[in-house]
């Protein structure tokens, strides 16, 4: 049953886009950052990312530190551990967007956690969100490859809380892969990815071997993300 659900979520949300073989984003390919990082301390832009693009990304890819406190993180984890108790991590196909994960869609939460989920919804979305919250549990050796969430099944905003560990997310421009931004997602932070960041860039969570931010290694342990999405726009009426 769990296997069936997991496969289903993948089919709905994911559209894996392999990077071109000519473009490698190792830690070494990240060069110096803009002189002024004060606006975006958690973002590191590639040199090819021009000022206009940087400003757009700062607007469309936000990271809010300490969105939840330690107690709220523990409450979420307690409820989620029960949910995951009997499912195994999947180390599937080479072409899957995610490696080393288990996941679920959660329609309801206990009272305390519901409060946190509603705070996320009110803070990150100007419109409604899908009722089900997507929870992704990534093993320590797991990672998410570059992909775009399906435009058919997900609207213009994706927002997630990171539990258990710091991690590094990278957004790579689909048309010009040399334009990318590397983001430090601290434990208990919230990210909001919308509009240009959501549609013009692939996103990925880096494997520990590539997980660097401003030259420092960021060691990801097990990571759970709690993700809300806006619904896709209704199909045009004829
Ligand atoms: C996804 C995804 C990011 C995260 O499930 O499509 O990109 O924060 N997740 O786990
Ligand atoms: Mn995604």
PDB file of C-alpha atoms and ligand atoms in Angstrom:
ATOM      1  CA  UNK A   1       0.000   0.000   0.000  1.00  0.00           C
ATOM      2  CA  UNK A   2       2.714   2.429   0.995  1.00  0.00           C
ATOM      3  CA  UNK A   3       4.615   1.494  -2.133  1.00  0.00           C
ATOM      4  CA  UNK A   4       1.558   2.291  -4.217  1.00  0.00           C
ATOM      5  CA  UNK A   5       1.110   5.698  -2.561  1.00  0.00           C
ATOM      6  CA  UNK A   6       4.791   6.558  -2.903  1.00  0.00           C
ATOM      7  CA  UNK A   7       4.799   5.729  -6.591  1.00  0.00           C
ATOM      8  CA  UNK A   8       1.725   7.811  -7.077  1.00  0.00           C
ATOM      9  CA  UNK A   9       3.149  10.923  -5.471  1.00  0.00           C
ATOM     10  CA  UNK A  10       6.227  10.648  -7.645  1.00  0.00           C
ATOM     11  CA  UNK A  11       4.120  10.385 -10.776  1.00  0.00           C
ATOM     12  CA  UNK A  12       2.183  13.481  -9.807  1.00  0.00           C
ATOM     13  CA  UNK A  13       4.871  15.829  -8.652  1.00  0.00           C
ATOM     14  CA  UNK A  14       7.985  15.026 -10.510  1.00  0.00           C
ATOM     15  CA  UNK A  15       9.387  15.713 -13.863  1.00  0.00           C
ATOM     16  CA  UNK A  16      13.059  14.889 -13.756  1.00  0.00           C
ATOM     17  CA  UNK A  17      15.232  16.940 -16.051  1.00  0.00           C
ATOM     18  CA  UNK A  18      18.743  15.602 -16.488  1.00  0.00           C
ATOM     19  CA  UNK A  19      21.423  18.237 -16.723  1.00  0.00           C
ATOM     20  CA  UNK A  20      23.320  18.472 -19.943  1.00  0.00           C
ATOM     21  CA  UNK A  21      26.473  16.399 -19.905  1.00  0.00           C
ATOM     22  CA  UNK A  22      28.531  19.513 -20.559  1.00  0.00           C
ATOM     23  CA  UNK A  23      27.487  21.228 -17.394  1.00  0.00           C
ATOM     24  CA  UNK A  24      28.999  20.071 -14.131  1.00  0.00           C
ATOM     25  CA  UNK A  25      28.239  21.777 -10.851  1.00  0.00           C
ATOM     26  CA  UNK A  26      30.884  20.548  -8.516  1.00  0.00           C
ATOM     27  CA  UNK A  27      31.757  22.608  -5.484  1.00  0.00           C
ATOM     28  CA  UNK A  28      34.755  23.938  -7.361  1.00  0.00           C
ATOM     29  CA  UNK A  29      32.625  25.506 -10.075  1.00  0.00           C
ATOM     30  CA  UNK A  30      31.126  27.969  -7.613  1.00  0.00           C
ATOM     31  CA  UNK A  31      33.118  31.155  -7.825  1.00  0.00           C
ATOM     32  CA  UNK A  32      33.083  34.301  -5.821  1.00  0.00           C
ATOM     33  CA  UNK A  33      29.814  35.670  -4.578  1.00  0.00           C
ATOM     34  CA  UNK A  34      28.475  39.208  -4.905  1.00  0.00           C
ATOM     35  CA  UNK A  35      30.174  41.718  -2.649  1.00  0.00           C
ATOM     36  CA  UNK A  36      26.951  42.415  -0.773  1.00  0.00           C
ATOM     37  CA  UNK A  37      25.238  39.328   0.627  1.00  0.00           C
ATOM     38  CA  UNK A  38      23.284  41.130   3.303  1.00  0.00           C
ATOM     39  CA  UNK A  39      20.042  40.786   1.373  1.00  0.00           C
ATOM     40  CA  UNK A  40      20.431  37.087   0.819  1.00  0.00           C
ATOM     41  CA  UNK A  41      22.803  35.530   3.348  1.00  0.00           C
ATOM     42  CA  UNK A  42      21.602  32.035   2.486  1.00  0.00           C
ATOM     43  CA  UNK A  43      22.009  32.370  -1.282  1.00  0.00           C
ATOM     44  CA  UNK A  44      25.237  31.991  -3.258  1.00  0.00           C
ATOM     45  CA  UNK A  45      24.941  32.992  -6.904  1.00  0.00           C
ATOM     46  CA  UNK A  46      27.024  31.671  -9.789  1.00  0.00           C
ATOM     47  CA  UNK A  47      29.093  34.403 -11.499  1.00  0.00           C
ATOM     48  CA  UNK A  48      26.875  34.152 -14.597  1.00  0.00           C
ATOM     49  CA  UNK A  49      23.828  35.123 -12.571  1.00  0.00           C
ATOM     50  CA  UNK A  50      23.401  38.825 -13.393  1.00  0.00           C
ATOM     51  CA  UNK A  51      22.082  41.481 -11.055  1.00  0.00           C
ATOM     52  CA  UNK A  52      18.528  41.431 -12.433  1.00  0.00           C
ATOM     53  CA  UNK A  53      18.369  37.655 -12.051  1.00  0.00           C
ATOM     54  CA  UNK A  54      19.770  37.888  -8.513  1.00  0.00           C
ATOM     55  CA  UNK A  55      17.110  40.381  -7.532  1.00  0.00           C
ATOM     56  CA  UNK A  56      14.405  38.229  -9.023  1.00  0.00           C
ATOM     57  CA  UNK A  57      15.692  35.163  -7.152  1.00  0.00           C
ATOM     58  CA  UNK A  58      15.885  37.021  -3.846  1.00  0.00           C
ATOM     59  CA  UNK A  59      12.181  37.825  -4.351  1.00  0.00           C
ATOM     60  CA  UNK A  60      11.094  34.427  -5.654  1.00  0.00           C
ATOM     61  CA  UNK A  61      13.243  32.133  -3.527  1.00  0.00           C
ATOM     62  CA  UNK A  62      13.100  33.118   0.104  1.00  0.00           C
ATOM     63  CA  UNK A  63      14.568  31.357   3.110  1.00  0.00           C
ATOM     64  CA  UNK A  64      13.256  32.167   6.567  1.00  0.00           C
ATOM     65  CA  UNK A  65      15.445  30.938   9.381  1.00  0.00           C
ATOM     66  CA  UNK A  66      13.911  29.451  12.537  1.00  0.00           C
ATOM     67  CA  UNK A  67      10.423  29.352  11.125  1.00  0.00           C
ATOM     68  CA  UNK A  68       9.684  26.735  13.784  1.00  0.00           C
ATOM     69  CA  UNK A  69      11.254  26.269  17.205  1.00  0.00           C
ATOM     70  CA  UNK A  70      12.786  23.114  18.701  1.00  0.00           C
ATOM     71  CA  UNK A  71       9.564  22.074  20.401  1.00  0.00           C
ATOM     72  CA  UNK A  72       7.559  22.463  17.198  1.00  0.00           C
ATOM     73  CA  UNK A  73      10.154  20.445  15.313  1.00  0.00           C
ATOM     74  CA  UNK A  74       9.916  17.671  17.915  1.00  0.00           C
ATOM     75  CA  UNK A  75       6.122  17.627  17.728  1.00  0.00           C
ATOM     76  CA  UNK A  76       6.187  17.294  13.960  1.00  0.00           C
ATOM     77  CA  UNK A  77       8.799  14.549  14.142  1.00  0.00           C
ATOM     78  CA  UNK A  78       6.815  12.616  16.714  1.00  0.00           C
ATOM     79  CA  UNK A  79       3.731  12.519  14.503  1.00  0.00           C
ATOM     80  CA  UNK A  80       5.737  11.759  11.375  1.00  0.00           C
ATOM     81  CA  UNK A  81       7.764   8.927  12.893  1.00  0.00           C
ATOM     82  CA  UNK A  82       4.509   7.072  13.542  1.00  0.00           C
ATOM     83  CA  UNK A  83       3.477   7.578   9.962  1.00  0.00           C
ATOM     84  CA  UNK A  84       6.801   6.305   8.575  1.00  0.00           C
ATOM     85  CA  UNK A  85       7.292   3.490  11.046  1.00  0.00           C
ATOM     86  CA  UNK A  86       6.588   0.668   8.655  1.00  0.00           C
ATOM     87  CA  UNK A  87       7.879   2.041   5.364  1.00  0.00           C
ATOM     88  CA  UNK A  88      11.300   1.521   3.846  1.00  0.00           C
ATOM     89  CA  UNK A  89      13.600   3.945   2.085  1.00  0.00           C
ATOM     90  CA  UNK A  90      13.529   3.529  -1.674  1.00  0.00           C
ATOM     91  CA  UNK A  91      16.720   3.311  -3.679  1.00  0.00           C
ATOM     92  CA  UNK A  92      15.059   2.980  -6.975  1.00  0.00           C
ATOM     93  CA  UNK A  93      15.774   3.435 -10.560  1.00  0.00           C
ATOM     94  CA  UNK A  94      18.681   5.422 -11.890  1.00  0.00           C
ATOM     95  CA  UNK A  95      16.216   7.814 -13.563  1.00  0.00           C
ATOM     96  CA  UNK A  96      14.107   8.573 -10.498  1.00  0.00           C
ATOM     97  CA  UNK A  97      14.240  12.180  -9.348  1.00  0.00           C
ATOM     98  CA  UNK A  98      14.901  11.140  -5.755  1.00  0.00           C
ATOM     99  CA  UNK A  99      17.315   8.603  -4.382  1.00  0.00           C
ATOM    100  CA  UNK A 100      17.056   7.182  -0.839  1.00  0.00           C
ATOM    101  CA  UNK A 101      13.689   8.401   0.334  1.00  0.00           C
ATOM    102  CA  UNK A 102      10.299   7.564   1.685  1.00  0.00           C
ATOM    103  CA  UNK A 103       7.340   9.860   1.541  1.00  0.00           C
ATOM    104  CA  UNK A 104       3.725  10.347   2.359  1.00  0.00           C
ATOM    105  CA  UNK A 105       0.868  12.734   1.787  1.00  0.00           C
ATOM    106  CA  UNK A 106      -0.734  13.850   5.004  1.00  0.00           C
ATOM    107  CA  UNK A 107      -4.266  15.258   4.986  1.00  0.00           C
ATOM    108  CA  UNK A 108      -4.673  15.814   8.740  1.00  0.00           C
ATOM    109  CA  UNK A 109      -2.448  16.643  11.719  1.00  0.00           C
ATOM    110  CA  UNK A 110      -2.768  16.730  15.466  1.00  0.00           C
ATOM    111  CA  UNK A 111      -3.753  20.053  17.006  1.00  0.00           C
ATOM    112  CA  UNK A 112      -0.274  21.496  17.662  1.00  0.00           C
ATOM    113  CA  UNK A 113       1.082  20.470  14.288  1.00  0.00           C
ATOM    114  CA  UNK A 114      -2.013  21.723  12.506  1.00  0.00           C
ATOM    115  CA  UNK A 115      -1.232  25.126  13.979  1.00  0.00           C
ATOM    116  CA  UNK A 116       2.261  25.052  12.466  1.00  0.00           C
ATOM    117  CA  UNK A 117       0.963  23.909   9.075  1.00  0.00           C
ATOM    118  CA  UNK A 118      -1.582  26.721   9.062  1.00  0.00           C
ATOM    119  CA  UNK A 119       1.132  29.205   9.966  1.00  0.00           C
ATOM    120  CA  UNK A 120       3.130  27.971   6.986  1.00  0.00           C
ATOM    121  CA  UNK A 121       0.089  28.277   4.708  1.00  0.00           C
ATOM    122  CA  UNK A 122      -0.786  31.798   5.835  1.00  0.00           C
ATOM    123  CA  UNK A 123       2.801  32.965   5.669  1.00  0.00           C
ATOM    124  CA  UNK A 124       3.858  31.512   2.331  1.00  0.00           C
ATOM    125  CA  UNK A 125       0.721  31.524   0.189  1.00  0.00           C
ATOM    126  CA  UNK A 126      -1.545  34.248  -1.031  1.00  0.00           C
ATOM    127  CA  UNK A 127      -3.952  31.678  -2.428  1.00  0.00           C
ATOM    128  CA  UNK A 128      -5.243  28.358  -1.139  1.00  0.00           C
ATOM    129  CA  UNK A 129      -2.956  25.353  -0.897  1.00  0.00           C
ATOM    130  CA  UNK A 130      -3.571  21.722  -1.622  1.00  0.00           C
ATOM    131  CA  UNK A 131      -5.107  20.026   1.398  1.00  0.00           C
ATOM    132  CA  UNK A 132      -2.553  17.235   1.514  1.00  0.00           C
ATOM    133  CA  UNK A 133       0.860  18.099   2.839  1.00  0.00           C
ATOM    134  CA  UNK A 134       3.722  16.255   1.176  1.00  0.00           C
ATOM    135  CA  UNK A 135       6.275  14.850   3.605  1.00  0.00           C
ATOM    136  CA  UNK A 136       9.578  13.650   2.233  1.00  0.00           C
ATOM    137  CA  UNK A 137      12.029  11.715   4.385  1.00  0.00           C
ATOM    138  CA  UNK A 138      15.464  11.642   2.783  1.00  0.00           C
ATOM    139  CA  UNK A 139      18.020   9.198   4.149  1.00  0.00           C
ATOM    140  CA  UNK A 140      21.479  10.490   5.066  1.00  0.00           C
ATOM    141  CA  UNK A 141      22.832   9.082   1.818  1.00  0.00           C
ATOM    142  CA  UNK A 142      19.809  10.223  -0.169  1.00  0.00           C
ATOM    143  CA  UNK A 143      19.529  13.170  -2.517  1.00  0.00           C
ATOM    144  CA  UNK A 144      17.095  14.865  -4.877  1.00  0.00           C
ATOM    145  CA  UNK A 145      18.225  15.236  -8.474  1.00  0.00           C
ATOM    146  CA  UNK A 146      17.477  18.353 -10.544  1.00  0.00           C
ATOM    147  CA  UNK A 147      13.805  18.418 -11.466  1.00  0.00           C
ATOM    148  CA  UNK A 148      10.820  20.654 -11.970  1.00  0.00           C
ATOM    149  CA  UNK A 149       7.639  19.844 -10.055  1.00  0.00           C
ATOM    150  CA  UNK A 150       4.904  18.944 -12.517  1.00  0.00           C
ATOM    151  CA  UNK A 151       3.159  22.068 -13.820  1.00  0.00           C
ATOM    152  CA  UNK A 152       0.072  19.971 -14.368  1.00  0.00           C
ATOM    153  CA  UNK A 153      -0.322  19.003 -10.729  1.00  0.00           C
ATOM    154  CA  UNK A 154       1.253  21.890  -8.837  1.00  0.00           C
ATOM    155  CA  UNK A 155       0.734  25.668  -9.001  1.00  0.00           C
ATOM    156  CA  UNK A 156       3.135  28.596  -8.776  1.00  0.00           C
ATOM    157  CA  UNK A 157       4.286  28.245  -5.156  1.00  0.00           C
ATOM    158  CA  UNK A 158       6.083  25.485  -3.256  1.00  0.00           C
ATOM    159  CA  UNK A 159       7.053  25.978   0.361  1.00  0.00           C
ATOM    160  CA  UNK A 160       8.770  23.619   2.769  1.00  0.00           C
ATOM    161  CA  UNK A 161      10.117  23.337   6.296  1.00  0.00           C
ATOM    162  CA  UNK A 162      13.365  21.400   6.744  1.00  0.00           C
ATOM    163  CA  UNK A 163      13.611  19.147   9.797  1.00  0.00           C
ATOM    164  CA  UNK A 164      16.577  17.371  11.419  1.00  0.00           C
ATOM    165  CA  UNK A 165      19.490  18.835   9.459  1.00  0.00           C
ATOM    166  CA  UNK A 166      20.934  21.691   7.456  1.00  0.00           C
ATOM    167  CA  UNK A 167      21.112  20.946   3.741  1.00  0.00           C
ATOM    168  CA  UNK A 168      22.013  22.573   0.451  1.00  0.00           C
ATOM    169  CA  UNK A 169      19.533  23.152  -2.340  1.00  0.00           C
ATOM    170  CA  UNK A 170      20.575  24.273  -5.798  1.00  0.00           C
ATOM    171  CA  UNK A 171      18.426  25.977  -8.402  1.00  0.00           C
ATOM    172  CA  UNK A 172      19.732  25.734 -11.942  1.00  0.00           C
ATOM    173  CA  UNK A 173      18.368  27.830 -14.783  1.00  0.00           C
ATOM    174  CA  UNK A 174      16.778  25.454 -17.297  1.00  0.00           C
ATOM    175  CA  UNK A 175      17.735  27.426 -20.424  1.00  0.00           C
ATOM    176  CA  UNK A 176      21.161  28.552 -19.202  1.00  0.00           C
ATOM    177  CA  UNK A 177      22.570  25.969 -16.751  1.00  0.00           C
ATOM    178  CA  UNK A 178      25.618  28.119 -15.988  1.00  0.00           C
ATOM    179  CA  UNK A 179      23.184  30.406 -14.156  1.00  0.00           C
ATOM    180  CA  UNK A 180      22.480  28.857 -10.783  1.00  0.00           C
ATOM    181  CA  UNK A 181      22.060  29.664  -7.139  1.00  0.00           C
ATOM    182  CA  UNK A 182      23.135  27.530  -4.206  1.00  0.00           C
ATOM    183  CA  UNK A 183      21.043  27.856  -1.073  1.00  0.00           C
ATOM    184  CA  UNK A 184      21.745  26.906   2.509  1.00  0.00           C
ATOM    185  CA  UNK A 185      18.556  25.540   4.069  1.00  0.00           C
ATOM    186  CA  UNK A 186      19.125  25.534   7.806  1.00  0.00           C
ATOM    187  CA  UNK A 187      17.367  23.043  10.033  1.00  0.00           C
ATOM    188  CA  UNK A 188      13.927  24.444  11.049  1.00  0.00           C
ATOM    189  CA  UNK A 189      13.927  27.034   8.263  1.00  0.00           C
ATOM    190  CA  UNK A 190      11.178  27.578   5.707  1.00  0.00           C
ATOM    191  CA  UNK A 191      11.784  28.131   2.020  1.00  0.00           C
ATOM    192  CA  UNK A 192       9.319  29.653  -0.397  1.00  0.00           C
ATOM    193  CA  UNK A 193       9.931  28.930  -4.070  1.00  0.00           C
ATOM    194  CA  UNK A 194       7.604  30.707  -6.454  1.00  0.00           C
ATOM    195  CA  UNK A 195       7.139  32.156  -9.941  1.00  0.00           C
ATOM    196  CA  UNK A 196      10.516  32.476 -11.729  1.00  0.00           C
ATOM    197  CA  UNK A 197      12.316  30.268  -9.175  1.00  0.00           C
ATOM    198  CA  UNK A 198       9.627  27.633  -9.525  1.00  0.00           C
ATOM    199  CA  UNK A 199       9.224  27.641 -13.326  1.00  0.00           C
ATOM    200  CA  UNK A 200      12.567  28.758 -14.810  1.00  0.00           C
ATOM    201  CA  UNK A 201      14.884  26.732 -12.602  1.00  0.00           C
ATOM    202  CA  UNK A 202      15.325  23.073 -11.714  1.00  0.00           C
ATOM    203  CA  UNK A 203      15.833  22.395  -8.037  1.00  0.00           C
ATOM    204  CA  UNK A 204      17.792  19.684  -6.264  1.00  0.00           C
ATOM    205  CA  UNK A 205      19.040  18.738  -2.793  1.00  0.00           C
ATOM    206  CA  UNK A 206      22.724  17.964  -3.000  1.00  0.00           C
ATOM    207  CA  UNK A 207      24.360  14.730  -2.046  1.00  0.00           C
ATOM    208  CA  UNK A 208      26.854  15.051   0.810  1.00  0.00           C
ATOM    209  CA  UNK A 209      29.800  14.727  -1.589  1.00  0.00           C
ATOM    210  CA  UNK A 210      28.697  17.984  -3.313  1.00  0.00           C
ATOM    211  CA  UNK A 211      27.073  19.685  -0.368  1.00  0.00           C
ATOM    212  CA  UNK A 212      29.065  22.909   0.043  1.00  0.00           C
ATOM    213  CA  UNK A 213      27.945  26.436   0.808  1.00  0.00           C
ATOM    214  CA  UNK A 214      30.410  29.347   0.485  1.00  0.00           C
ATOM    215  CA  UNK A 215      33.235  26.836   0.462  1.00  0.00           C
ATOM    216  CA  UNK A 216      32.159  25.103   3.675  1.00  0.00           C
ATOM    217  CA  UNK A 217      30.979  21.519   3.717  1.00  0.00           C
ATOM    218  CA  UNK A 218      27.384  21.151   4.913  1.00  0.00           C
ATOM    219  CA  UNK A 219      26.931  17.606   6.146  1.00  0.00           C
ATOM    220  CA  UNK A 220      23.364  16.514   5.686  1.00  0.00           C
ATOM    221  CA  UNK A 221      22.086  13.786   7.976  1.00  0.00           C
ATOM    222  CA  UNK A 222      18.610  12.331   7.600  1.00  0.00           C
ATOM    223  CA  UNK A 223      16.308  15.126   6.436  1.00  0.00           C
ATOM    224  CA  UNK A 224      12.541  15.409   6.570  1.00  0.00           C
ATOM    225  CA  UNK A 225      10.779  18.138   4.629  1.00  0.00           C
ATOM    226  CA  UNK A 226       7.181  19.188   5.112  1.00  0.00           C
ATOM    227  CA  UNK A 227       6.007  20.721   1.867  1.00  0.00           C
ATOM    228  CA  UNK A 228       2.872  22.619   0.866  1.00  0.00           C
ATOM    229  CA  UNK A 229       2.008  23.437  -2.727  1.00  0.00           C
ATOM    230  CA  UNK A 230      -0.515  25.687  -4.385  1.00  0.00           C
ATOM    231  CA  UNK A 231      -2.967  23.933  -6.687  1.00  0.00           C
ATOM    232  CA  UNK A 232      -2.445  24.143 -10.426  1.00  0.00           C
ATOM    233  CA  UNK A 233      -4.502  26.740 -12.295  1.00  0.00           C
ATOM    234  CA  UNK A 234      -7.786  25.366 -13.641  1.00  0.00           C
ATOM    235  CA  UNK A 235      -7.606  24.177 -17.247  1.00  0.00           C
ATOM    236  CA  UNK A 236      -8.755  26.805 -19.765  1.00  0.00           C
ATOM    237  CA  UNK A 237     -12.424  26.515 -20.661  1.00  0.00           C
ATOM    238  CA  UNK A 238     -13.182  26.224 -24.333  1.00  0.00           C
TER     239      UNK A 238
HETATM  240  C1  LIG B   1      10.142  17.532  -4.148  1.00  0.00           C
HETATM  241  C2  LIG B   1      11.220  18.419  -3.672  1.00  0.00           C
HETATM  242  C3  LIG B   1      12.291  19.479  -1.813  1.00  0.00           C
HETATM  243  C4  LIG B   1      12.425  19.330  -0.352  1.00  0.00           C
HETATM  244  O1  LIG B   1       9.695  16.664  -3.393  1.00  0.00           O
HETATM  245  O2  LIG B   1       9.698  17.738  -5.300  1.00  0.00           O
HETATM  246  O3  LIG B   1      11.802  19.094  -4.476  1.00  0.00           O
HETATM  247  O4  LIG B   1      12.592  20.345   0.321  1.00  0.00           O
HETATM  248  N1  LIG B   1      11.468  18.478  -2.357  1.00  0.00           N
HETATM  249  O5  LIG B   1      12.394  18.198   0.119  1.00  0.00           O
HETATM  250 MN1  LIG B   2      10.519  19.445  -6.212  1.00  0.00          MN
END
